[in-house]
C-alpha positions in Angstrom: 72.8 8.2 -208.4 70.4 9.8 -210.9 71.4 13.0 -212.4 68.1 14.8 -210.9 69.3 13.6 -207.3 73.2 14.9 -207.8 71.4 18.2 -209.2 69.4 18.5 -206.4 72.2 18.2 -203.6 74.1 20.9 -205.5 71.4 23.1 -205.7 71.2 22.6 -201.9 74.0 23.2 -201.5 74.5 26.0 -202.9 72.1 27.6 -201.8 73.0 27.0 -198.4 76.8 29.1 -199.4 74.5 31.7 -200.6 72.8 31.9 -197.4 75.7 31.9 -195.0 77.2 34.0 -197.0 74.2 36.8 -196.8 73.8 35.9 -193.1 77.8 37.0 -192.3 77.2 40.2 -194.6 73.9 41.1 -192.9 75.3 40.6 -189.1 79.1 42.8 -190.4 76.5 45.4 -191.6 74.2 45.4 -188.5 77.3 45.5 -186.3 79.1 47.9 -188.6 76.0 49.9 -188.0 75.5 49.4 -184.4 79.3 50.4 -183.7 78.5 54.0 -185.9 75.7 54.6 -183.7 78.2 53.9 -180.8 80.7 56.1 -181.9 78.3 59.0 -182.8 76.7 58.7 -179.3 80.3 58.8 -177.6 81.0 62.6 -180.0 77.7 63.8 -178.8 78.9 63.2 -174.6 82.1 64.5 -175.6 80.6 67.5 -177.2 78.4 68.3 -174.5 81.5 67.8 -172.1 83.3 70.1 -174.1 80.5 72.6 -173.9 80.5 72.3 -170.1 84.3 73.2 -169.7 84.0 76.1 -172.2 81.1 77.6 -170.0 84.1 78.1 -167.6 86.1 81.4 -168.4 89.8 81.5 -167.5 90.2 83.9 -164.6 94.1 84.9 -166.0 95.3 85.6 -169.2 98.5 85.1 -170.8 98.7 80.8 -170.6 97.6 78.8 -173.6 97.2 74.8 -172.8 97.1 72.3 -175.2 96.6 68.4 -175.4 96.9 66.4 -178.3 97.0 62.5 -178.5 100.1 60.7 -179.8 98.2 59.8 -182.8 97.6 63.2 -183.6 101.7 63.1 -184.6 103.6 61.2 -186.9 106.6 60.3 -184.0 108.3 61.7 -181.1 110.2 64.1 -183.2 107.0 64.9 -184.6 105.2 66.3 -181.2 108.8 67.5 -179.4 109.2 69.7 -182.3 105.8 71.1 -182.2 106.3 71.7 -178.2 104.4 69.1 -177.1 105.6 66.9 -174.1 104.3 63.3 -173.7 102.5 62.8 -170.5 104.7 60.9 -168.4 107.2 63.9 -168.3 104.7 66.3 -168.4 103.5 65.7 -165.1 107.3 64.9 -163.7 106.4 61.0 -163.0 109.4 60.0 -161.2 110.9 62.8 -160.8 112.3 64.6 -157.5 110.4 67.6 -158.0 107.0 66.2 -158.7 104.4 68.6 -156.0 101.5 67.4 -154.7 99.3 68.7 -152.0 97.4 67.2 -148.7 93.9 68.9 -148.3 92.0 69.5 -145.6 88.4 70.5 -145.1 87.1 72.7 -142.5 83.8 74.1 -141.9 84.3 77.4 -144.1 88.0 76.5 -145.8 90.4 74.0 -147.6 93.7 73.9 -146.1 96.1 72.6 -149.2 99.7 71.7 -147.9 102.2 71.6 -150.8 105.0 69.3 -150.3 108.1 67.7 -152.5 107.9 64.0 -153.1 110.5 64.1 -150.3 107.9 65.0 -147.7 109.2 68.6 -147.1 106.4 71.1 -146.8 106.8 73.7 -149.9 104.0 76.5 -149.0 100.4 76.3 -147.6 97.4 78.0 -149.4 94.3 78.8 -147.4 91.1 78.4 -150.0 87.4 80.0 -149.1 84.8 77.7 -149.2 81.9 79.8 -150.4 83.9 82.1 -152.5 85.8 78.8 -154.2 82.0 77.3 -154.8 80.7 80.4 -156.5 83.9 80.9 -158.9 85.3 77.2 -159.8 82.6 74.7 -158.7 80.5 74.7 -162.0 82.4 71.8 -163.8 86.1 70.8 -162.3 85.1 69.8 -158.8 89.1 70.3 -157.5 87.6 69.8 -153.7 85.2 67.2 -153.7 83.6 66.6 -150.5 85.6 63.8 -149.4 88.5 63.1 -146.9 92.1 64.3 -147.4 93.7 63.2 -150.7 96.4 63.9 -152.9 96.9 65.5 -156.6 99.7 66.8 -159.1 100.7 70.2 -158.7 102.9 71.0 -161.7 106.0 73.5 -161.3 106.6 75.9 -164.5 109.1 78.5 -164.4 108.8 78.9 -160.7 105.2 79.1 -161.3 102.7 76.3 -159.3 99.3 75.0 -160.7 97.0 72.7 -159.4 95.7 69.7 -161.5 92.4 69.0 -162.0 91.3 66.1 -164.0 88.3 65.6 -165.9 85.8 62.6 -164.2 86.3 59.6 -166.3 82.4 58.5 -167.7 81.2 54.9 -168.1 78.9 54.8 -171.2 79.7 51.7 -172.9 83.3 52.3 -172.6 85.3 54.4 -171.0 85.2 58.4 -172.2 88.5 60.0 -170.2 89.2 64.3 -171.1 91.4 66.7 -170.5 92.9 68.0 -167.0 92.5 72.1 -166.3 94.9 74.4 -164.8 94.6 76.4 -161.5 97.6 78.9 -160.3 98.1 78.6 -156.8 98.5 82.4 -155.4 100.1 81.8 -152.0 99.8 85.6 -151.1 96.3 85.9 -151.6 94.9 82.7 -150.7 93.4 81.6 -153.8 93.5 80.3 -157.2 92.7 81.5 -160.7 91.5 78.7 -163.3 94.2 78.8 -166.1 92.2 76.9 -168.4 91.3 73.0 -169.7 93.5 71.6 -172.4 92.0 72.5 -175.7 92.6 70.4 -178.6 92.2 66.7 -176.7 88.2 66.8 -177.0 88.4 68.5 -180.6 90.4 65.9 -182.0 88.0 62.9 -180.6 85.1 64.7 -182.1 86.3 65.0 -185.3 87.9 61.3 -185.5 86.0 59.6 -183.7 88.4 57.8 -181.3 88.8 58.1 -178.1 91.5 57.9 -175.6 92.6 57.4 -172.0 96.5 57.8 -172.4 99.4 58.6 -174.2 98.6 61.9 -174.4 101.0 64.7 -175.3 100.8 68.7 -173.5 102.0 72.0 -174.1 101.6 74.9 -171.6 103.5 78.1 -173.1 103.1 81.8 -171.2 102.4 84.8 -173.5 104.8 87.8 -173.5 
């Protein structure tokens, strides 16, 4: 073979390693690129989520919530020592004393039956439909208009509140947020929004990750 043919195939193929070689860097950069413009899009929905649930003013003072993920500390230790309670006993998974309530819908009420996991009835609150819709409806919808379901209802210090989640939100994947707080007032027939968990949405925005689960809380009662 002459020397200007085994030249030739080299050049050949080398330039064919130089050109698969720009072609994998080009598509990492374009998808490096696309998956920024992902991420940033997923902070802005969080931020304007975030927005939302701030527009909502606590109608009691004196309880602070908090969520964190379990990325936000170095172990269990970590998060324990800082107050924080993972999720699963958070919410007394499991437990014998986990609450949750039956609803019911009338024309002009919500009848909420709160019961042990046992089945034994605990208390029964009587909510107005109207005057619930004018004070709690503008983000955590905690009586959708659907049939009778259940939810947690968390037990602090002989203290009840109702759990309202967040709606998950499908925008490419799946954005999840923090649950707010209600205090059931048997006596009165009502509830007073307690407050969202701060600190689960901050800590997305800033990092730019996003979670569904293992999430750690911390509810603490000033004074």
């Amino acid at each position: 073979m002459k020397k200007s043919s085994i030249f030739k195939i080299l050049t050949l193929f080398l330039t064919f390693i130089i050109f698969s070689c720009c072609s994998g860097c080009l598509i990492f950069a374009i998808a490096k690129e696309s998956k920024q413009k992902d991420i940033q899009h997923w902070i802005e929905i969080q931020k304007e989520r975030k927005a939302q649930a701030d527009a909502l003013i606590p109608e009691i003072d004196g309880y602070i919530f908090e969520a964190l993920p379990q990325d936000a500390f170095v172990n269990q230790e970590d998060w324990e020592s800082k107050g924080f309670i993972h999720q699963h006993n958070f919410f007394n998974w499991e437990k014998s004393f986990y609450y949750y309530y039956n609803k019911q819908k009338t024309e002009t009420s919500f009848i909420v039956t709160v019961r042990t996991n046992s089945g034994k009835v605990f208390n029964k609150i009587i909510i107005d439909i109207n005057e619930y819709e004018e004070r709690l409806s503008k983000y955590f919808k905690v009586f959708p208009l659907t049939s009778a379901t259940e939810l947690e209802i968390i037990n602090m210090d002989g203290e009840f509140f109702l759990v309202s989640w967040m709606p998950y939100k499908q925008v490419g994947r799946t954005l999840a947020g923090p649950p707010a707080l209600f205090l059931l007032d048997f006596e009165n027939n009502t509830m007073l929004y307690v407050g969202y968990a701060k600190g689960w949405l901050e800590y997305e925005i800033e990092h730019g990750k996003f979670y569904t689960t293992n999430i750690c809380y911390k509810l603490t009662k000033e004074g």
